[in-house]
Amino acid sequence: VFQLSVPLNFLGSVYRELRQSLLDMETLFNLQKVNVAIKEPENAKPLMLAGGGIKFENVSFGYRPDRPILRNLNLEIPAGKKIAIVGPSGCGKSTILRLLFRSYDVQGGRILIDGQDIRDVQIESLRKAIGVVPQDTPLFNDTIEHNLKYGDLEASPEKVEAAAKRAKVHDIIQKFPDKYATMVGERGMMISGGEKQRLAIARLLLKDPPFLFFDEATSALDTHTEQALLGNINSILKEKARTSIFVAHRLRTIYDSDVIIVLKDGVVAEQGTHERLVDSGGVYSELWSAQEMLFIDEEQEKSEEKKR
Ligand code: ATP
């Protein structure tokens, strides 16, 4: 018995470690790109939150020295507000989220959260405070329930269900063969892109971090589901006064943000509310008109299809 219990205990702790690292993986989008050189000072203190305001001061960054992505970028993200970052593909929107998570460090300037340079605080405390729904969410070869609970290992079944309901995925799960006990992933049931996104959002809502980042988090959903889900997310963000950042291509998903930041060539090209940006007749306003035309066309096509 003794001989057996040791390796089993050992295995148990490895398993717990693994579970823990999977939990971190949830937010650690682009894991493979994470720079191991990211360190904290020996006397680092935990991040102290005071509302959750974010500031980028003259931030410069590039993945390669010959190709700068952000150039002296200045950003102010007020505590408890909903922010959107839009701009052409490849302009560095996701990079901003990666820098906040300290997957990489800035090469110039600094990033402050509630007045603290994020390089000075304990990395674990920083990453604990952030929840991300990345562009492509990893699902683990485990049950739906466990996949959701990576967001909060202690969560009761009721809590899990409540999060799934708000993420508009509970009814879908009810139709799976074993409901919340259904195995998913490579060795389980195949899950569609839209279902995966909803599971990722449920996982984030369960984790309930002070900062919520959504990187094209609803891109695989149909307009109707997307709007309903975004409505739920918005009410949670408001109710809890959370600071959130949405990276999005479809402007219809973010037009109600407190501040919209238009990124171009590594700097902020424009920023303001939807109304202000549309009135000012710049890049955003052009993009909005173009997307609206497209949207109206699509809606018309759909209603004609229905008539046929
Ligand atoms: P999209 O809207 O297409 O998602 P984005 O604005 O979010 O784009 P980022 O993902 O931030 O863009 O990437 C900015 C630029 O940096 C892109 O040109 C991208 O190809 C490049 N890039 C991203 N990650 C790396 C990396 N690990 N190594 C080298 N270049 C990278």
GROMACS .gro file of C-alpha atoms and ligand atoms in nm:
model
  339
    1VAL     CA    1   0.000   0.000   0.000
    2PHE     CA    2   0.280   0.232   0.095
    3GLN     CA    3   0.470   0.166  -0.219
    4LEU     CA    4   0.166   0.242  -0.427
    5SER     CA    5   0.051   0.553  -0.246
    6VAL     CA    6   0.370   0.741  -0.313
    7PRO     CA    7   0.355   0.732  -0.692
    8LEU     CA    8  -0.020   0.790  -0.676
    9ASN     CA    9   0.028   1.093  -0.458
   10PHE     CA   10   0.298   1.206  -0.689
   11LEU     CA   11   0.072   1.157  -0.987
   12GLY     CA   12  -0.201   1.344  -0.804
   13SER     CA   13   0.019   1.643  -0.755
   14VAL     CA   14   0.135   1.631  -1.115
   15TYR     CA   15  -0.228   1.621  -1.219
   16ARG     CA   16  -0.309   1.918  -0.999
   17GLU     CA   17  -0.012   2.104  -1.142
   18LEU     CA   18  -0.133   2.022  -1.488
   19ARG     CA   19  -0.483   2.142  -1.408
   20GLN     CA   20  -0.337   2.459  -1.270
   21SER     CA   21  -0.131   2.518  -1.579
   22LEU     CA   22  -0.432   2.454  -1.796
   23LEU     CA   23  -0.618   2.714  -1.597
   24ASP     CA   24  -0.345   2.962  -1.677
   25MET     CA   25  -0.350   2.852  -2.036
   26GLU     CA   26  -0.705   2.976  -2.062
   27THR     CA   27  -0.579   3.329  -2.048
   28LEU     CA   28  -0.241   3.252  -2.193
   29PHE     CA   29  -0.343   3.289  -2.552
   30ASN     CA   30  -0.063   3.242  -2.798
   31LEU     CA   31   0.119   3.029  -2.548
   32GLN     CA   32   0.383   2.923  -2.792
   33LYS     CA   33   0.480   3.283  -2.844
   34VAL     CA   34   0.532   3.354  -2.477
   35ASN     CA   35   0.870   3.495  -2.401
   36VAL     CA   36   1.036   3.314  -2.111
   37ALA     CA   37   1.259   3.616  -2.050
   38ILE     CA   38   0.965   3.792  -1.883
   39LYS     CA   39   1.064   3.830  -1.519
   40GLU     CA   40   0.961   4.018  -1.209
   41PRO     CA   41   1.188   4.204  -0.967
   42GLU     CA   42   1.279   4.016  -0.650
   43ASN     CA   43   1.084   4.258  -0.432
   44ALA     CA   44   0.779   4.259  -0.660
   45LYS     CA   45   0.448   4.321  -0.484
   46PRO     CA   46   0.109   4.192  -0.592
   47LEU     CA   47  -0.088   4.416  -0.824
   48MET     CA   48  -0.305   4.649  -0.615
   49LEU     CA   49  -0.631   4.725  -0.783
   50ALA     CA   50  -0.809   5.054  -0.745
   51GLY     CA   51  -1.086   5.036  -1.003
   52GLY     CA   52  -0.874   4.902  -1.289
   53GLY     CA   53  -0.753   5.196  -1.496
   54ILE     CA   54  -0.500   5.123  -1.771
   55LYS     CA   55  -0.250   5.363  -1.923
   56PHE     CA   56  -0.004   5.317  -2.210
   57GLU     CA   57   0.268   5.582  -2.200
   58ASN     CA   58   0.477   5.619  -2.514
   59VAL     CA   59   0.473   5.245  -2.568
   60SER     CA   60   0.693   5.108  -2.846
   61PHE     CA   61   0.700   4.746  -2.944
   62GLY     CA   62   0.787   4.517  -3.233
   63TYR     CA   63   0.829   4.142  -3.260
   64ARG     CA   64   1.135   4.201  -3.475
   65PRO     CA   65   1.368   4.499  -3.454
   66ASP     CA   66   1.321   4.584  -3.821
   67ARG     CA   67   0.942   4.594  -3.793
   68PRO     CA   68   0.793   4.822  -3.529
   69ILE     CA   69   0.428   4.748  -3.449
   70LEU     CA   70   0.348   5.014  -3.187
   71ARG     CA   71   0.521   5.352  -3.201
   72ASN     CA   72   0.510   5.578  -2.895
   73LEU     CA   73   0.155   5.470  -2.835
   74ASN     CA   74  -0.044   5.661  -2.575
   75LEU     CA   75  -0.369   5.515  -2.448
   76GLU     CA   76  -0.589   5.586  -2.152
   77ILE     CA   77  -0.844   5.324  -2.056
   78PRO     CA   78  -1.055   5.455  -1.770
   79ALA     CA   79  -1.146   5.219  -1.484
   80GLY     CA   80  -1.472   5.031  -1.527
   81LYS     CA   81  -1.525   5.133  -1.889
   82LYS     CA   82  -1.578   4.937  -2.207
   83ILE     CA   83  -1.314   5.007  -2.467
   84ALA     CA   84  -1.292   4.891  -2.826
   85ILE     CA   85  -0.980   4.870  -3.036
   86VAL     CA   86  -1.036   4.864  -3.410
   87GLY     CA   87  -0.809   4.901  -3.709
   88PRO     CA   88  -0.671   4.721  -4.011
   89SER     CA   89  -0.563   4.360  -3.987
   90GLY     CA   90  -0.214   4.328  -3.846
   91CYS     CA   91  -0.198   4.678  -3.696
   92GLY     CA   92  -0.130   4.547  -3.346
   93LYS     CA   93  -0.467   4.515  -3.173
   94SER     CA   94  -0.402   4.171  -3.024
   95THR     CA   95  -0.047   4.283  -2.947
   96ILE     CA   96  -0.187   4.542  -2.706
   97LEU     CA   97  -0.362   4.264  -2.514
   98ARG     CA   98  -0.049   4.047  -2.517
   99LEU     CA   99   0.156   4.334  -2.374
  100LEU     CA  100  -0.097   4.389  -2.097
  101PHE     CA  101  -0.079   4.020  -2.010
  102ARG     CA  102   0.302   4.046  -2.021
  103SER     CA  103   0.336   3.776  -2.282
  104TYR     CA  104   0.591   4.029  -2.406
  105ASP     CA  105   0.744   4.341  -2.254
  106VAL     CA  106   0.737   4.685  -2.407
  107GLN     CA  107   1.058   4.805  -2.569
  108GLY     CA  108   0.994   5.169  -2.491
  109GLY     CA  109   0.762   5.355  -2.258
  110ARG     CA  110   0.550   5.181  -1.996
  111ILE     CA  111   0.214   5.030  -1.920
  112LEU     CA  112   0.046   5.126  -1.595
  113ILE     CA  113  -0.244   4.961  -1.417
  114ASP     CA  114  -0.385   5.180  -1.143
  115GLY     CA  115  -0.054   5.367  -1.141
  116GLN     CA  116   0.171   5.059  -1.119
  117ASP     CA  117   0.416   4.972  -1.395
  118ILE     CA  118   0.313   4.617  -1.482
  119ARG     CA  119   0.681   4.515  -1.495
  120ASP     CA  120   0.711   4.590  -1.123
  121VAL     CA  121   0.428   4.372  -0.995
  122GLN     CA  122   0.412   3.997  -0.938
  123ILE     CA  123   0.338   3.842  -1.275
  124GLU     CA  124   0.100   3.589  -1.127
  125SER     CA  125  -0.112   3.859  -0.967
  126LEU     CA  126  -0.126   4.049  -1.295
  127ARG     CA  127  -0.232   3.745  -1.496
  128LYS     CA  128  -0.486   3.641  -1.235
  129ALA     CA  129  -0.653   3.978  -1.275
  130ILE     CA  130  -0.693   3.935  -1.650
  131GLY     CA  131  -0.932   3.708  -1.837
  132VAL     CA  132  -0.909   3.675  -2.212
  133VAL     CA  133  -1.132   3.523  -2.473
  134PRO     CA  134  -0.873   3.474  -2.744
  135GLN     CA  135  -0.932   3.439  -3.118
  136ASP     CA  136  -0.900   3.065  -3.096
  137THR     CA  137  -0.987   2.910  -2.764
  138PRO     CA  138  -0.826   2.586  -2.658
  139LEU     CA  139  -1.067   2.320  -2.538
  140PHE     CA  140  -0.928   2.035  -2.334
  141ASN     CA  141  -1.001   1.666  -2.373
  142ASP     CA  142  -1.236   1.668  -2.081
  143THR     CA  143  -1.603   1.720  -2.002
  144ILE     CA  144  -1.788   2.039  -2.080
  145GLU     CA  145  -1.818   2.099  -1.708
  146HIS     CA  146  -1.444   2.075  -1.649
  147ASN     CA  147  -1.370   2.286  -1.950
  148LEU     CA  148  -1.587   2.558  -1.804
  149LYS     CA  149  -1.449   2.514  -1.456
  150TYR     CA  150  -1.097   2.597  -1.565
  151GLY     CA  151  -1.237   2.943  -1.506
  152ASP     CA  152  -1.311   2.859  -1.141
  153LEU     CA  153  -1.219   2.514  -1.014
  154GLU     CA  154  -1.440   2.549  -0.706
  155ALA     CA  155  -1.755   2.655  -0.891
  156SER     CA  156  -2.079   2.477  -0.798
  157PRO     CA  157  -2.287   2.317  -1.076
  158GLU     CA  158  -2.540   2.600  -1.032
  159LYS     CA  159  -2.273   2.861  -1.089
  160VAL     CA  160  -2.145   2.677  -1.396
  161GLU     CA  161  -2.496   2.661  -1.535
  162ALA     CA  162  -2.563   3.028  -1.468
  163ALA     CA  163  -2.247   3.127  -1.656
  164ALA     CA  164  -2.340   2.897  -1.945
  165LYS     CA  165  -2.685   3.055  -1.960
  166ARG     CA  166  -2.543   3.405  -1.977
  167ALA     CA  167  -2.304   3.290  -2.249
  168LYS     CA  168  -2.600   3.149  -2.444
  169VAL     CA  169  -2.458   2.799  -2.447
  170HIS     CA  170  -2.667   2.623  -2.179
  171ASP     CA  171  -2.944   2.517  -2.419
  172ILE     CA  172  -2.687   2.376  -2.659
  173ILE     CA  173  -2.520   2.176  -2.381
  174GLN     CA  174  -2.860   2.037  -2.280
  175LYS     CA  175  -2.881   1.876  -2.623
  176PHE     CA  176  -2.541   1.706  -2.596
  177PRO     CA  177  -2.553   1.330  -2.525
  178ASP     CA  178  -2.433   1.359  -2.163
  179LYS     CA  179  -2.514   1.727  -2.113
  180TYR     CA  180  -2.248   1.889  -1.892
  181ALA     CA  181  -2.068   1.554  -1.860
  182THR     CA  182  -2.015   1.526  -2.237
  183MET     CA  183  -1.652   1.479  -2.334
  184VAL     CA  184  -1.522   1.732  -2.582
  185GLY     CA  185  -1.197   1.795  -2.764
  186GLU     CA  186  -0.999   1.572  -2.995
  187ARG     CA  187  -1.112   1.258  -2.818
  188GLY     CA  188  -1.467   1.370  -2.753
  189MET     CA  189  -1.747   1.545  -2.929
  190MET     CA  190  -1.665   1.788  -3.203
  191ILE     CA  191  -1.768   2.140  -3.115
  192SER     CA  192  -1.835   2.411  -3.370
  193GLY     CA  193  -1.645   2.739  -3.375
  194GLY     CA  194  -1.944   2.933  -3.246
  195GLU     CA  195  -2.006   2.684  -2.964
  196LYS     CA  196  -1.641   2.702  -2.870
  197GLN     CA  197  -1.657   3.079  -2.850
  198ARG     CA  198  -1.961   3.062  -2.627
  199LEU     CA  199  -1.791   2.807  -2.399
  200ALA     CA  200  -1.488   3.035  -2.378
  201ILE     CA  201  -1.710   3.326  -2.277
  202ALA     CA  202  -1.888   3.112  -2.016
  203ARG     CA  203  -1.548   3.013  -1.880
  204LEU     CA  204  -1.446   3.377  -1.855
  205LEU     CA  205  -1.772   3.478  -1.682
  206LEU     CA  206  -1.713   3.200  -1.432
  207LYS     CA  207  -1.361   3.321  -1.366
  208ASP     CA  208  -1.498   3.674  -1.317
  209PRO     CA  209  -1.167   3.865  -1.334
  210PRO     CA  210  -1.128   4.243  -1.286
  211PHE     CA  211  -1.018   4.284  -1.650
  212LEU     CA  212  -1.199   4.119  -1.939
  213PHE     CA  213  -1.047   4.113  -2.285
  214PHE     CA  214  -1.236   3.989  -2.588
  215ASP     CA  215  -1.032   3.929  -2.901
  216GLU     CA  216  -1.279   3.872  -3.186
  217ALA     CA  217  -1.464   3.664  -2.929
  218THR     CA  218  -1.797   3.641  -3.110
  219SER     CA  219  -1.679   3.636  -3.472
  220ALA     CA  220  -1.817   3.286  -3.540
  221LEU     CA  221  -2.170   3.364  -3.419
  222ASP     CA  222  -2.470   3.468  -3.625
  223THR     CA  223  -2.579   3.829  -3.579
  224HIS     CA  224  -2.881   3.743  -3.369
  225THR     CA  225  -2.696   3.523  -3.118
  226GLU     CA  226  -2.406   3.765  -3.114
  227GLN     CA  227  -2.628   4.060  -3.023
  228ALA     CA  228  -2.805   3.866  -2.748
  229LEU     CA  229  -2.478   3.745  -2.601
  230LEU     CA  230  -2.317   4.088  -2.619
  231GLY     CA  231  -2.621   4.227  -2.439
  232ASN     CA  232  -2.563   3.982  -2.155
  233ILE     CA  233  -2.192   4.059  -2.140
  234ASN     CA  234  -2.261   4.433  -2.138
  235SER     CA  235  -2.498   4.407  -1.846
  236ILE     CA  236  -2.243   4.206  -1.645
  237LEU     CA  237  -1.968   4.457  -1.724
  238LYS     CA  238  -2.189   4.747  -1.620
  239GLU     CA  239  -2.323   4.580  -1.310
  240LYS     CA  240  -1.975   4.494  -1.185
  241ALA     CA  241  -1.802   4.804  -1.325
  242ARG     CA  242  -1.536   4.593  -1.494
  243THR     CA  243  -1.272   4.733  -1.727
  244SER     CA  244  -1.303   4.561  -2.062
  245ILE     CA  245  -1.130   4.574  -2.399
  246PHE     CA  246  -1.292   4.444  -2.716
  247VAL     CA  247  -1.087   4.385  -3.028
  248ALA     CA  248  -1.324   4.365  -3.321
  249HIS     CA  249  -1.357   4.392  -3.696
  250ARG     CA  250  -1.735   4.416  -3.707
  251LEU     CA  251  -1.812   4.762  -3.575
  252ARG     CA  252  -2.172   4.667  -3.498
  253THR     CA  253  -2.040   4.463  -3.206
  254ILE     CA  254  -1.859   4.756  -3.040
  255TYR     CA  255  -2.032   5.079  -3.141
  256ASP     CA  256  -2.175   5.116  -2.790
  257SER     CA  257  -1.830   5.125  -2.624
  258ASP     CA  258  -1.740   5.414  -2.392
  259VAL     CA  259  -1.432   5.478  -2.603
  260ILE     CA  260  -1.341   5.346  -2.947
  261ILE     CA  261  -0.974   5.354  -3.033
  262VAL     CA  262  -0.880   5.340  -3.400
  263LEU     CA  263  -0.529   5.208  -3.442
  264LYS     CA  264  -0.328   5.272  -3.756
  265ASP     CA  265   0.042   5.247  -3.830
  266GLY     CA  266   0.128   5.187  -3.468
  267VAL     CA  267  -0.044   5.494  -3.327
  268VAL     CA  268  -0.394   5.604  -3.233
  269ALA     CA  269  -0.545   5.752  -3.547
  270GLU     CA  270  -0.874   5.852  -3.384
  271GLN     CA  271  -1.057   5.796  -3.062
  272GLY     CA  272  -1.391   5.881  -2.912
  273THR     CA  273  -1.747   5.760  -2.892
  274HIS     CA  274  -1.923   5.615  -3.194
  275GLU     CA  275  -2.125   5.935  -3.248
  276ARG     CA  276  -1.821   6.156  -3.231
  277LEU     CA  277  -1.620   5.939  -3.466
  278VAL     CA  278  -1.901   5.913  -3.719
  279ASP     CA  279  -1.952   6.291  -3.707
  280SER     CA  280  -1.583   6.362  -3.755
  281GLY     CA  281  -1.590   6.185  -4.091
  282GLY     CA  282  -1.254   6.006  -4.055
  283VAL     CA  283  -1.135   5.647  -4.095
  284TYR     CA  284  -1.393   5.509  -3.852
  285SER     CA  285  -1.681   5.683  -4.019
  286GLU     CA  286  -1.578   5.544  -4.359
  287LEU     CA  287  -1.542   5.195  -4.219
  288TRP     CA  288  -1.881   5.222  -4.048
  289SER     CA  289  -2.059   5.331  -4.367
  290ALA     CA  290  -1.895   5.053  -4.567
  291GLN     CA  291  -1.990   4.788  -4.311
  292GLU     CA  292  -2.344   4.918  -4.275
  293MET     CA  293  -2.397   4.897  -4.652
  294LEU     CA  294  -2.273   4.540  -4.643
  295PHE     CA  295  -2.495   4.460  -4.346
  296ILE     CA  296  -2.806   4.604  -4.507
  297ASP     CA  297  -2.732   4.409  -4.827
  298GLU     CA  298  -2.694   4.086  -4.630
  299GLU     CA  299  -3.013   4.145  -4.433
  300GLN     CA  300  -3.203   4.216  -4.754
  301GLU     CA  301  -3.069   3.899  -4.911
  302LYS     CA  302  -3.174   3.701  -4.605
  303SER     CA  303  -3.529   3.837  -4.602
  304GLU     CA  304  -3.565   3.774  -4.975
  305GLU     CA  305  -3.445   3.419  -4.922
  306LYS     CA  306  -3.712   3.377  -4.655
  307LYS     CA  307  -3.982   3.502  -4.889
  308ARG     CA  308  -3.883   3.253  -5.158
  309ATP     P1  309  -0.585   4.095  -3.676
  309ATP     O1  310  -0.690   4.199  -3.684
  309ATP     O2  311  -0.555   4.036  -3.810
  309ATP     O3  312  -0.607   3.993  -3.571
  309ATP     P2  313  -0.402   4.252  -3.512
  309ATP     O4  314  -0.421   4.397  -3.535
  309ATP     O5  315  -0.460   4.194  -3.389
  309ATP     O6  316  -0.448   4.171  -3.640
  309ATP     P3  317  -0.149   4.153  -3.413
  309ATP     O7  318  -0.188   4.013  -3.393
  309ATP     O8  319  -0.136   4.240  -3.295
  309ATP     O9  320  -0.245   4.225  -3.518
  309ATP    O10  321  -0.012   4.153  -3.492
  309ATP     C1  322   0.052   4.271  -3.535
  309ATP     C2  323   0.160   4.233  -3.637
  309ATP    O11  324   0.262   4.159  -3.572
  309ATP     C3  325   0.111   4.147  -3.752
  309ATP    O12  326   0.172   4.190  -3.869
  309ATP     C4  327   0.157   4.009  -3.715
  309ATP    O13  328   0.184   3.934  -3.830
  309ATP     C5  329   0.283   4.034  -3.637
  309ATP     N1  330   0.306   3.932  -3.533
  309ATP     C6  331   0.216   3.889  -3.443
  309ATP     N2  332   0.272   3.798  -3.361
  309ATP     C7  333   0.399   3.783  -3.400
  309ATP     C8  334   0.509   3.705  -3.355
  309ATP     N3  335   0.498   3.622  -3.250
  309ATP     N4  336   0.626   3.716  -3.421
  309ATP     C9  337   0.640   3.799  -3.526
  309ATP     N5  338   0.541   3.877  -3.573
  309ATP    C10  339   0.421   3.870  -3.511
   0.00000   0.00000   0.00000
